[in-house]
């Protein structure tokens, strides 16, 4: 069993070129989850994740408020909201509140990671 606490100071904060006033903690990829990645994202008031596209992603709003964009659709988001971004769709989010916007992002494997985890699972089934 592996338990990770996002408030553990040993887990470093990261940044990205398409994040403004935003930081994240990579909670790792667990082999038992077939390559699913999780990120704890914190966007400062007025900060944003610029429009970009990659594999599918699911967001869960933990705290704060914001405005989420997927392709040409925009919607206000609040704690408790779940947002699904289909693979390859353009996405972005802006913190519209006065407090940090905190999100949990879950990314299933895509591209080579998707292929790797499926080939690995197939080989494990064959070797049993």
mmCIF file of N, CA and C in Angstrom:
data_model
loop_
_atom_site.group_PDB
_atom_site.id
_atom_site.type_symbol
_atom_site.label_atom_id
_atom_site.label_comp_id
_atom_site.label_asym_id
_atom_site.label_seq_id
_atom_site.Cartn_x
_atom_site.Cartn_y
_atom_site.Cartn_z
ATOM 1 N N UNK A 1 0.853 -1.173 0.000
ATOM 2 C CA UNK A 1 0.000 0.000 0.000
ATOM 3 C C UNK A 1 0.895 1.231 0.000
ATOM 4 N N UNK A 2 0.518 2.216 -0.802
ATOM 5 C CA UNK A 2 1.257 3.475 -0.839
ATOM 6 C C UNK A 2 0.282 4.612 -0.576
ATOM 7 N N UNK A 3 0.589 5.424 0.420
ATOM 8 C CA UNK A 3 -0.236 6.586 0.739
ATOM 9 C C UNK A 3 0.636 7.820 0.577
ATOM 10 N N UNK A 4 0.136 8.789 -0.187
ATOM 11 C CA UNK A 4 0.840 10.047 -0.397
ATOM 12 C C UNK A 4 -0.067 11.169 0.067
ATOM 13 N N UNK A 5 0.475 12.082 0.852
ATOM 14 C CA UNK A 5 -0.293 13.230 1.319
ATOM 15 C C UNK A 5 0.178 14.464 0.557
ATOM 16 N N UNK A 6 -0.749 15.163 -0.109
ATOM 17 C CA UNK A 6 -0.374 16.316 -0.929
ATOM 18 C C UNK A 6 0.235 17.437 -0.100
ATOM 19 N N UNK A 7 0.025 17.434 1.211
ATOM 20 C CA UNK A 7 0.577 18.478 2.062
ATOM 21 C C UNK A 7 1.974 18.123 2.583
ATOM 22 N N UNK A 8 2.494 16.965 2.195
ATOM 23 C CA UNK A 8 3.838 16.537 2.572
ATOM 24 C C UNK A 8 4.846 17.474 1.896
ATOM 25 N N UNK A 9 5.664 18.151 2.705
ATOM 26 C CA UNK A 9 6.614 19.128 2.163
ATOM 27 C C UNK A 9 7.752 18.472 1.381
ATOM 28 N N UNK A 10 7.889 17.163 1.466
ATOM 29 C CA UNK A 10 8.925 16.475 0.683
ATOM 30 C C UNK A 10 8.524 16.310 -0.775
ATOM 31 N N UNK A 11 7.235 16.467 -1.078
ATOM 32 C CA UNK A 11 6.780 16.401 -2.467
ATOM 33 C C UNK A 11 6.942 17.805 -3.043
ATOM 34 N N UNK A 12 7.818 17.960 -4.041
ATOM 35 C CA UNK A 12 8.090 19.300 -4.558
ATOM 36 C C UNK A 12 6.957 19.844 -5.427
ATOM 37 N N UNK A 13 6.835 21.165 -5.435
ATOM 38 C CA UNK A 13 5.917 21.833 -6.343
ATOM 39 C C UNK A 13 6.604 21.961 -7.697
ATOM 40 N N UNK A 14 5.819 21.775 -8.763
ATOM 41 C CA UNK A 14 6.334 21.953 -10.110
ATOM 42 C C UNK A 14 5.593 23.076 -10.806
ATOM 43 N N UNK A 15 6.140 23.530 -11.916
ATOM 44 C CA UNK A 15 5.496 24.537 -12.752
ATOM 45 C C UNK A 15 5.600 24.083 -14.197
ATOM 46 N N UNK A 16 4.880 24.776 -15.072
ATOM 47 C CA UNK A 16 4.888 24.436 -16.491
ATOM 48 C C UNK A 16 4.778 25.707 -17.310
ATOM 49 N N UNK A 17 5.251 25.674 -18.534
ATOM 50 C CA UNK A 17 5.234 26.851 -19.413
ATOM 51 C C UNK A 17 3.826 27.356 -19.697
ATOM 52 N N UNK A 18 2.825 26.463 -19.701
ATOM 53 C CA UNK A 18 1.458 26.929 -19.978
ATOM 54 C C UNK A 18 0.627 27.097 -18.696
ATOM 55 N N UNK A 19 1.320 27.390 -17.609
ATOM 56 C CA UNK A 19 0.671 27.680 -16.334
ATOM 57 C C UNK A 19 1.127 29.068 -15.870
ATOM 58 N N UNK A 20 0.208 29.964 -15.544
ATOM 59 C CA UNK A 20 0.545 31.286 -15.031
ATOM 60 C C UNK A 20 0.035 31.370 -13.596
ATOM 61 N N UNK A 21 0.928 31.704 -12.646
ATOM 62 C CA UNK A 21 0.591 31.765 -11.219
ATOM 63 C C UNK A 21 -0.039 30.447 -10.768
ATOM 64 N N UNK A 22 0.542 29.361 -11.262
ATOM 65 C CA UNK A 22 0.021 28.014 -11.004
ATOM 66 C C UNK A 22 1.173 27.092 -10.636
ATOM 67 N N UNK A 23 0.895 26.198 -9.717
ATOM 68 C CA UNK A 23 1.869 25.177 -9.368
ATOM 69 C C UNK A 23 1.147 23.857 -9.191
ATOM 70 N N UNK A 24 1.900 22.768 -9.225
ATOM 71 C CA UNK A 24 1.275 21.448 -9.088
ATOM 72 C C UNK A 24 2.235 20.502 -8.384
ATOM 73 N N UNK A 25 1.635 19.473 -7.771
ATOM 74 C CA UNK A 25 2.406 18.377 -7.193
ATOM 75 C C UNK A 25 2.054 17.121 -7.967
ATOM 76 N N UNK A 26 3.072 16.471 -8.471
ATOM 77 C CA UNK A 26 2.893 15.210 -9.186
ATOM 78 C C UNK A 26 2.779 14.110 -8.145
ATOM 79 N N UNK A 27 1.623 13.480 -8.087
ATOM 80 C CA UNK A 27 1.387 12.439 -7.085
ATOM 81 C C UNK A 27 1.808 11.064 -7.570
ATOM 82 N N UNK A 28 2.428 11.021 -8.741
ATOM 83 C CA UNK A 28 3.041 9.793 -9.217
ATOM 84 C C UNK A 28 2.139 8.893 -10.022
ATOM 85 N N UNK A 29 2.794 7.926 -10.628
ATOM 86 C CA UNK A 29 2.119 6.895 -11.418
ATOM 87 C C UNK A 29 2.287 5.589 -10.667
ATOM 88 N N UNK A 30 1.205 4.964 -10.351
ATOM 89 C CA UNK A 30 1.232 3.708 -9.610
ATOM 90 C C UNK A 30 1.030 2.569 -10.593
ATOM 91 N N UNK A 31 1.932 1.600 -10.583
ATOM 92 C CA UNK A 31 1.837 0.471 -11.501
ATOM 93 C C UNK A 31 0.494 -0.221 -11.450
ATOM 94 N N UNK A 32 -0.111 -0.277 -10.281
ATOM 95 C CA UNK A 32 -1.405 -0.953 -10.136
ATOM 96 C C UNK A 32 -2.527 -0.200 -10.853
ATOM 97 N N UNK A 33 -2.276 1.048 -11.242
ATOM 98 C CA UNK A 33 -3.317 1.838 -11.913
ATOM 99 C C UNK A 33 -3.104 1.894 -13.421
ATOM 100 N N UNK A 34 -2.202 1.053 -13.930
ATOM 101 C CA UNK A 34 -1.930 0.994 -15.371
ATOM 102 C C UNK A 34 -1.556 2.347 -15.954
ATOM 103 N N UNK A 35 -0.732 3.087 -15.242
ATOM 104 C CA UNK A 35 -0.189 4.328 -15.771
ATOM 105 C C UNK A 35 -1.008 5.573 -15.557
ATOM 106 N N UNK A 36 -2.077 5.495 -14.792
ATOM 107 C CA UNK A 36 -2.880 6.681 -14.509
ATOM 108 C C UNK A 36 -2.042 7.632 -13.654
ATOM 109 N N UNK A 37 -2.011 8.913 -14.046
ATOM 110 C CA UNK A 37 -1.231 9.930 -13.346
ATOM 111 C C UNK A 37 -2.180 10.867 -12.613
ATOM 112 N N UNK A 38 -1.752 11.334 -11.434
ATOM 113 C CA UNK A 38 -2.569 12.269 -10.656
ATOM 114 C C UNK A 38 -1.737 13.492 -10.309
ATOM 115 N N UNK A 39 -2.368 14.657 -10.398
ATOM 116 C CA UNK A 39 -1.723 15.918 -10.056
ATOM 117 C C UNK A 39 -2.617 16.705 -9.116
ATOM 118 N N UNK A 40 -2.008 17.324 -8.115
ATOM 119 C CA UNK A 40 -2.697 18.275 -7.254
ATOM 120 C C UNK A 40 -2.308 19.644 -7.798
ATOM 121 N N UNK A 41 -3.295 20.409 -8.272
ATOM 122 C CA UNK A 41 -3.049 21.680 -8.952
ATOM 123 C C UNK A 41 -3.568 22.826 -8.091
ATOM 124 N N UNK A 42 -2.755 23.884 -7.970
ATOM 125 C CA UNK A 42 -3.159 25.060 -7.220
ATOM 126 C C UNK A 42 -2.934 26.290 -8.103
ATOM 127 N N UNK A 43 -4.005 27.039 -8.357
ATOM 128 C CA UNK A 43 -3.944 28.231 -9.204
ATOM 129 C C UNK A 43 -4.245 29.439 -8.321
ATOM 130 N N UNK A 44 -3.310 30.384 -8.273
ATOM 131 C CA UNK A 44 -3.480 31.592 -7.459
ATOM 132 C C UNK A 44 -4.574 32.473 -8.059
ATOM 133 N N UNK A 45 -5.185 33.354 -7.253
ATOM 134 C CA UNK A 45 -6.181 34.271 -7.795
ATOM 135 C C UNK A 45 -5.629 35.013 -9.018
ATOM 136 N N UNK A 46 -6.394 35.003 -10.099
ATOM 137 C CA UNK A 46 -5.974 35.627 -11.349
ATOM 138 C C UNK A 46 -5.078 34.750 -12.209
ATOM 139 N N UNK A 47 -4.619 33.623 -11.670
ATOM 140 C CA UNK A 47 -3.753 32.714 -12.420
ATOM 141 C C UNK A 47 -4.552 31.860 -13.388
ATOM 142 N N UNK A 48 -3.824 31.187 -14.270
ATOM 143 C CA UNK A 48 -4.529 30.344 -15.243
ATOM 144 C C UNK A 48 -3.608 29.300 -15.859
ATOM 145 N N UNK A 49 -4.245 28.277 -16.357
ATOM 146 C CA UNK A 49 -3.589 27.295 -17.212
ATOM 147 C C UNK A 49 -4.006 27.685 -18.623
ATOM 148 N N UNK A 50 -3.021 28.064 -19.429
ATOM 149 C CA UNK A 50 -3.297 28.536 -20.785
ATOM 150 C C UNK A 50 -3.899 27.404 -21.628
ATOM 151 N N UNK A 51 -4.597 27.792 -22.688
ATOM 152 C CA UNK A 51 -5.193 26.806 -23.585
ATOM 153 C C UNK A 51 -4.111 25.887 -24.157
ATOM 154 N N UNK A 52 -4.375 24.599 -24.095
ATOM 155 C CA UNK A 52 -3.456 23.582 -24.602
ATOM 156 C C UNK A 52 -4.241 22.296 -24.805
ATOM 157 N N UNK A 53 -3.629 21.320 -25.435
ATOM 158 C CA UNK A 53 -4.290 20.023 -25.657
ATOM 159 C C UNK A 53 -3.279 18.904 -25.423
ATOM 160 N N UNK A 54 -3.773 17.797 -24.916
ATOM 161 C CA UNK A 54 -2.989 16.562 -24.763
ATOM 162 C C UNK A 54 -3.977 15.429 -24.581
ATOM 163 N N UNK A 55 -3.591 14.365 -23.915
ATOM 164 C CA UNK A 55 -4.492 13.236 -23.716
ATOM 165 C C UNK A 55 -5.696 13.602 -22.868
ATOM 166 N N UNK A 56 -6.574 12.643 -22.684
ATOM 167 C CA UNK A 56 -7.771 12.852 -21.869
ATOM 168 C C UNK A 56 -7.381 13.222 -20.443
ATOM 169 N N UNK A 57 -8.295 13.923 -19.763
ATOM 170 C CA UNK A 57 -8.013 14.349 -18.396
ATOM 171 C C UNK A 57 -9.334 14.554 -17.662
ATOM 172 N N UNK A 58 -9.330 14.242 -16.377
ATOM 173 C CA UNK A 58 -10.491 14.477 -15.528
ATOM 174 C C UNK A 58 -10.041 15.381 -14.392
ATOM 175 N N UNK A 59 -10.804 16.442 -14.149
ATOM 176 C CA UNK A 59 -10.516 17.367 -13.063
ATOM 177 C C UNK A 59 -11.626 17.282 -12.032
ATOM 178 N N UNK A 60 -11.249 17.430 -10.773
ATOM 179 C CA UNK A 60 -12.217 17.530 -9.683
ATOM 180 C C UNK A 60 -11.861 18.782 -8.905
ATOM 181 N N UNK A 61 -12.824 19.688 -8.742
ATOM 182 C CA UNK A 61 -12.587 20.945 -8.040
ATOM 183 C C UNK A 61 -12.684 20.696 -6.535
ATOM 184 N N UNK A 62 -11.588 20.959 -5.828
ATOM 185 C CA UNK A 62 -11.535 20.771 -4.385
ATOM 186 C C UNK A 62 -11.907 22.043 -3.635
ATOM 187 N N UNK A 63 -11.343 23.179 -4.072
ATOM 188 C CA UNK A 63 -11.575 24.474 -3.413
ATOM 189 C C UNK A 63 -11.498 25.583 -4.445
ATOM 190 N N UNK A 64 -12.189 26.688 -4.162
ATOM 191 C CA UNK A 64 -12.098 27.873 -5.002
ATOM 192 C C UNK A 64 -13.131 27.895 -6.105
ATOM 193 N N UNK A 65 -12.942 28.843 -7.001
ATOM 194 C CA UNK A 65 -13.855 28.967 -8.139
ATOM 195 C C UNK A 65 -13.065 29.407 -9.357
ATOM 196 N N UNK A 66 -13.602 29.082 -10.517
ATOM 197 C CA UNK A 66 -12.892 29.418 -11.738
ATOM 198 C C UNK A 66 -13.778 29.327 -12.954
ATOM 199 N N UNK A 67 -13.133 29.431 -14.092
ATOM 200 C CA UNK A 67 -13.810 29.330 -15.388
ATOM 201 C C UNK A 67 -13.000 28.348 -16.219
ATOM 202 N N UNK A 68 -13.671 27.275 -16.662
ATOM 203 C CA UNK A 68 -13.017 26.207 -17.418
ATOM 204 C C UNK A 68 -13.422 26.316 -18.881
ATOM 205 N N UNK A 69 -12.463 26.099 -19.772
ATOM 206 C CA UNK A 69 -12.716 26.121 -21.210
ATOM 207 C C UNK A 69 -12.343 24.776 -21.798
ATOM 208 N N UNK A 70 -13.253 24.227 -22.609
ATOM 209 C CA UNK A 70 -12.966 23.044 -23.427
ATOM 210 C C UNK A 70 -13.428 23.396 -24.834
ATOM 211 N N UNK A 71 -12.455 23.429 -25.746
ATOM 212 C CA UNK A 71 -12.721 23.858 -27.125
ATOM 213 C C UNK A 71 -13.372 25.241 -27.097
ATOM 214 N N UNK A 72 -14.617 25.373 -27.562
ATOM 215 C CA UNK A 72 -15.278 26.684 -27.616
ATOM 216 C C UNK A 72 -16.327 26.862 -26.523
ATOM 217 N N UNK A 73 -16.357 25.942 -25.565
ATOM 218 C CA UNK A 73 -17.318 26.033 -24.463
ATOM 219 C C UNK A 73 -16.622 26.519 -23.199
ATOM 220 N N UNK A 74 -17.308 27.383 -22.446
ATOM 221 C CA UNK A 74 -16.797 27.857 -21.162
ATOM 222 C C UNK A 74 -17.856 27.637 -20.092
ATOM 223 N N UNK A 75 -17.398 27.347 -18.877
ATOM 224 C CA UNK A 75 -18.331 27.152 -17.770
ATOM 225 C C UNK A 75 -17.649 27.551 -16.463
ATOM 226 N N UNK A 76 -18.438 28.124 -15.557
ATOM 227 C CA UNK A 76 -17.940 28.424 -14.220
ATOM 228 C C UNK A 76 -17.845 27.124 -13.441
ATOM 229 N N UNK A 77 -16.814 26.998 -12.600
ATOM 230 C CA UNK A 77 -16.619 25.791 -11.809
ATOM 231 C C UNK A 77 -16.519 26.151 -10.330
ATOM 232 N N UNK A 78 -17.021 25.229 -9.485
ATOM 233 C CA UNK A 78 -17.071 25.397 -8.033
ATOM 234 C C UNK A 78 -16.661 24.093 -7.357
ATOM 235 N N UNK A 79 -16.371 24.122 -6.059
ATOM 236 C CA UNK A 79 -16.020 22.890 -5.351
ATOM 237 C C UNK A 79 -17.079 21.800 -5.548
ATOM 238 N N UNK A 80 -16.593 20.589 -5.796
ATOM 239 C CA UNK A 80 -17.470 19.456 -6.031
ATOM 240 C C UNK A 80 -17.700 19.169 -7.499
ATOM 241 N N UNK A 81 -17.341 20.109 -8.390
ATOM 242 C CA UNK A 81 -17.539 19.888 -9.824
ATOM 243 C C UNK A 81 -16.496 18.921 -10.375
ATOM 244 N N UNK A 82 -16.929 18.104 -11.329
ATOM 245 C CA UNK A 82 -16.053 17.199 -12.066
ATOM 246 C C UNK A 82 -16.092 17.621 -13.519
ATOM 247 N N UNK A 83 -14.925 17.734 -14.151
ATOM 248 C CA UNK A 83 -14.825 18.141 -15.548
ATOM 249 C C UNK A 83 -14.057 17.063 -16.301
ATOM 250 N N UNK A 84 -14.616 16.590 -17.410
ATOM 251 C CA UNK A 84 -13.942 15.609 -18.253
ATOM 252 C C UNK A 84 -13.489 16.308 -19.530
ATOM 253 N N UNK A 85 -12.203 16.188 -19.840
ATOM 254 C CA UNK A 85 -11.649 16.737 -21.076
ATOM 255 C C UNK A 85 -11.309 15.555 -21.982
ATOM 256 N N UNK A 86 -12.016 15.411 -23.113
ATOM 257 C CA UNK A 86 -11.697 14.306 -24.030
ATOM 258 C C UNK A 86 -10.294 14.439 -24.624
ATOM 259 N N UNK A 87 -9.717 13.334 -24.988
ATOM 260 C CA UNK A 87 -8.378 13.281 -25.587
ATOM 261 C C UNK A 87 -8.282 14.240 -26.772
ATOM 262 N N UNK A 88 -7.234 15.067 -26.761
ATOM 263 C CA UNK A 88 -6.957 15.956 -27.875
ATOM 264 C C UNK A 88 -7.743 17.251 -27.904
ATOM 265 N N UNK A 89 -8.666 17.459 -26.966
ATOM 266 C CA UNK A 89 -9.452 18.689 -26.947
ATOM 267 C C UNK A 89 -8.662 19.826 -26.277
ATOM 268 N N UNK A 90 -8.825 21.021 -26.795
ATOM 269 C CA UNK A 90 -8.178 22.198 -26.216
ATOM 270 C C UNK A 90 -8.859 22.517 -24.895
ATOM 271 N N UNK A 91 -8.029 22.808 -23.879
ATOM 272 C CA UNK A 91 -8.553 23.077 -22.544
ATOM 273 C C UNK A 91 -7.759 24.183 -21.869
ATOM 274 N N UNK A 92 -8.386 24.832 -20.907
ATOM 275 C CA UNK A 92 -7.722 25.831 -20.088
ATOM 276 C C UNK A 92 -8.612 26.169 -18.910
ATOM 277 N N UNK A 93 -8.038 26.768 -17.880
ATOM 278 C CA UNK A 93 -8.823 27.135 -16.698
ATOM 279 C C UNK A 93 -8.217 28.399 -16.082
ATOM 280 N N UNK A 94 -9.092 29.266 -15.597
ATOM 281 C CA UNK A 94 -8.687 30.513 -14.954
ATOM 282 C C UNK A 94 -9.311 30.582 -13.570
ATOM 283 N N UNK A 95 -8.534 31.024 -12.597
ATOM 284 C CA UNK A 95 -9.064 31.252 -11.256
ATOM 285 C C UNK A 95 -9.759 32.612 -11.273
ATOM 286 N N UNK A 96 -11.064 32.622 -11.054
ATOM 287 C CA UNK A 96 -11.842 33.863 -11.044
ATOM 288 C C UNK A 96 -12.161 34.345 -9.634
ATOM 289 N N UNK A 97 -11.671 33.638 -8.636
ATOM 290 C CA UNK A 97 -11.989 33.983 -7.247
ATOM 291 C C UNK A 97 -10.878 34.738 -6.550
ATOM 292 N N UNK A 98 -11.082 34.955 -5.244
ATOM 293 C CA UNK A 98 -10.122 35.668 -4.407
ATOM 294 C C UNK A 98 -9.228 34.728 -3.603
ATOM 295 N N UNK A 99 -9.441 33.437 -3.735
ATOM 296 C CA UNK A 99 -8.668 32.427 -3.003
ATOM 297 C C UNK A 99 -8.079 31.445 -4.020
ATOM 298 N N UNK A 100 -7.096 30.636 -3.609
ATOM 299 C CA UNK A 100 -6.543 29.653 -4.541
ATOM 300 C C UNK A 100 -7.623 28.695 -5.056
ATOM 301 N N UNK A 101 -7.502 28.331 -6.320
ATOM 302 C CA UNK A 101 -8.337 27.303 -6.935
ATOM 303 C C UNK A 101 -7.527 26.017 -6.871
ATOM 304 N N UNK A 102 -8.056 25.007 -6.185
ATOM 305 C CA UNK A 102 -7.346 23.740 -6.021
ATOM 306 C C UNK A 102 -8.113 22.641 -6.736
ATOM 307 N N UNK A 103 -7.386 21.899 -7.560
ATOM 308 C CA UNK A 103 -7.975 20.857 -8.398
ATOM 309 C C UNK A 103 -7.188 19.563 -8.247
ATOM 310 N N UNK A 104 -7.871 18.459 -8.433
ATOM 311 C CA UNK A 104 -7.216 17.172 -8.594
ATOM 312 C C UNK A 104 -7.365 16.826 -10.066
ATOM 313 N N UNK A 105 -6.246 16.568 -10.731
ATOM 314 C CA UNK A 105 -6.264 16.201 -12.149
ATOM 315 C C UNK A 105 -5.852 14.741 -12.277
ATOM 316 N N UNK A 106 -6.632 13.979 -13.019
ATOM 317 C CA UNK A 106 -6.344 12.567 -13.249
ATOM 318 C C UNK A 106 -6.161 12.387 -14.753
ATOM 319 N N UNK A 107 -4.994 11.845 -15.131
ATOM 320 C CA UNK A 107 -4.664 11.684 -16.540
ATOM 321 C C UNK A 107 -4.436 10.211 -16.861
ATOM 322 N N UNK A 108 -5.349 9.616 -17.640
ATOM 323 C CA UNK A 108 -5.082 8.246 -18.076
ATOM 324 C C UNK A 108 -3.911 8.262 -19.051
ATOM 325 N N UNK A 109 -3.217 7.159 -19.196
ATOM 326 C CA UNK A 109 -2.067 7.150 -20.107
ATOM 327 C C UNK A 109 -2.502 7.431 -21.537
ATOM 328 N N UNK A 110 -1.652 8.147 -22.265
ATOM 329 C CA UNK A 110 -1.922 8.419 -23.676
ATOM 330 C C UNK A 110 -0.622 8.272 -24.448
ATOM 331 N N UNK A 111 -0.711 8.195 -25.751
ATOM 332 C CA UNK A 111 0.484 8.070 -26.588
ATOM 333 C C UNK A 111 1.276 6.841 -26.224
ATOM 334 N N UNK A 112 2.586 7.015 -26.078
ATOM 335 C CA UNK A 112 3.452 5.874 -25.779
ATOM 336 C C UNK A 112 3.158 5.281 -24.413
ATOM 337 N N UNK A 113 2.708 6.121 -23.453
ATOM 338 C CA UNK A 113 2.377 5.587 -22.123
ATOM 339 C C UNK A 113 1.185 4.635 -22.222
ATOM 340 N N UNK A 114 0.191 5.006 -23.034
ATOM 341 C CA UNK A 114 -0.992 4.167 -23.228
ATOM 342 C C UNK A 114 -0.567 2.813 -23.791
ATOM 343 N N UNK A 115 0.262 2.837 -24.829
ATOM 344 C CA UNK A 115 0.740 1.603 -25.450
ATOM 345 C C UNK A 115 1.561 0.781 -24.464
ATOM 346 N N UNK A 116 2.466 1.440 -23.733
ATOM 347 C CA UNK A 116 3.314 0.738 -22.772
ATOM 348 C C UNK A 116 2.475 -0.019 -21.749
ATOM 349 N N UNK A 117 1.500 0.647 -21.123
ATOM 350 C CA UNK A 117 0.718 0.009 -20.064
ATOM 351 C C UNK A 117 -0.153 -1.121 -20.595
ATOM 352 N N UNK A 118 -0.660 -0.991 -21.814
ATOM 353 C CA UNK A 118 -1.479 -2.076 -22.368
ATOM 354 C C UNK A 118 -0.622 -3.279 -22.772
ATOM 355 N N UNK A 119 0.555 -3.039 -23.343
ATOM 356 C CA UNK A 119 1.454 -4.152 -23.680
ATOM 357 C C UNK A 119 1.921 -4.830 -22.397
ATOM 358 N N UNK A 120 2.255 -4.038 -21.384
ATOM 359 C CA UNK A 120 2.689 -4.595 -20.102
ATOM 360 C C UNK A 120 1.599 -5.480 -19.483
ATOM 361 N N UNK A 121 0.356 -5.003 -19.492
ATOM 362 C CA UNK A 121 -0.755 -5.790 -18.935
ATOM 363 C C UNK A 121 -0.947 -7.087 -19.719
ATOM 364 N N UNK A 122 -0.841 -7.018 -21.037
ATOM 365 C CA UNK A 122 -0.987 -8.216 -21.868
ATOM 366 C C UNK A 122 0.113 -9.225 -21.549
ATOM 367 N N UNK A 123 1.349 -8.770 -21.454
ATOM 368 C CA UNK A 123 2.458 -9.679 -21.141
ATOM 369 C C UNK A 123 2.299 -10.309 -19.761
ATOM 370 N N UNK A 124 1.837 -9.544 -18.798
ATOM 371 C CA UNK A 124 1.617 -10.097 -17.450
ATOM 372 C C UNK A 124 0.566 -11.214 -17.475
ATOM 373 N N UNK A 125 -0.505 -11.005 -18.260
ATOM 374 C CA UNK A 125 -1.547 -12.046 -18.361
ATOM 375 C C UNK A 125 -0.993 -13.296 -19.031
ATOM 376 N N UNK A 126 -0.139 -13.121 -20.027
ATOM 377 C CA UNK A 126 0.433 -14.270 -20.743
ATOM 378 C C UNK A 126 1.416 -15.056 -19.877
ATOM 379 N N UNK A 127 2.139 -14.385 -18.960
ATOM 380 C CA UNK A 127 3.149 -15.032 -18.129
ATOM 381 C C UNK A 127 2.586 -15.662 -16.869
ATOM 382 N N UNK A 128 1.317 -15.520 -16.616
ATOM 383 C CA UNK A 128 0.722 -16.108 -15.395
ATOM 384 C C UNK A 128 0.528 -17.570 -15.567
#
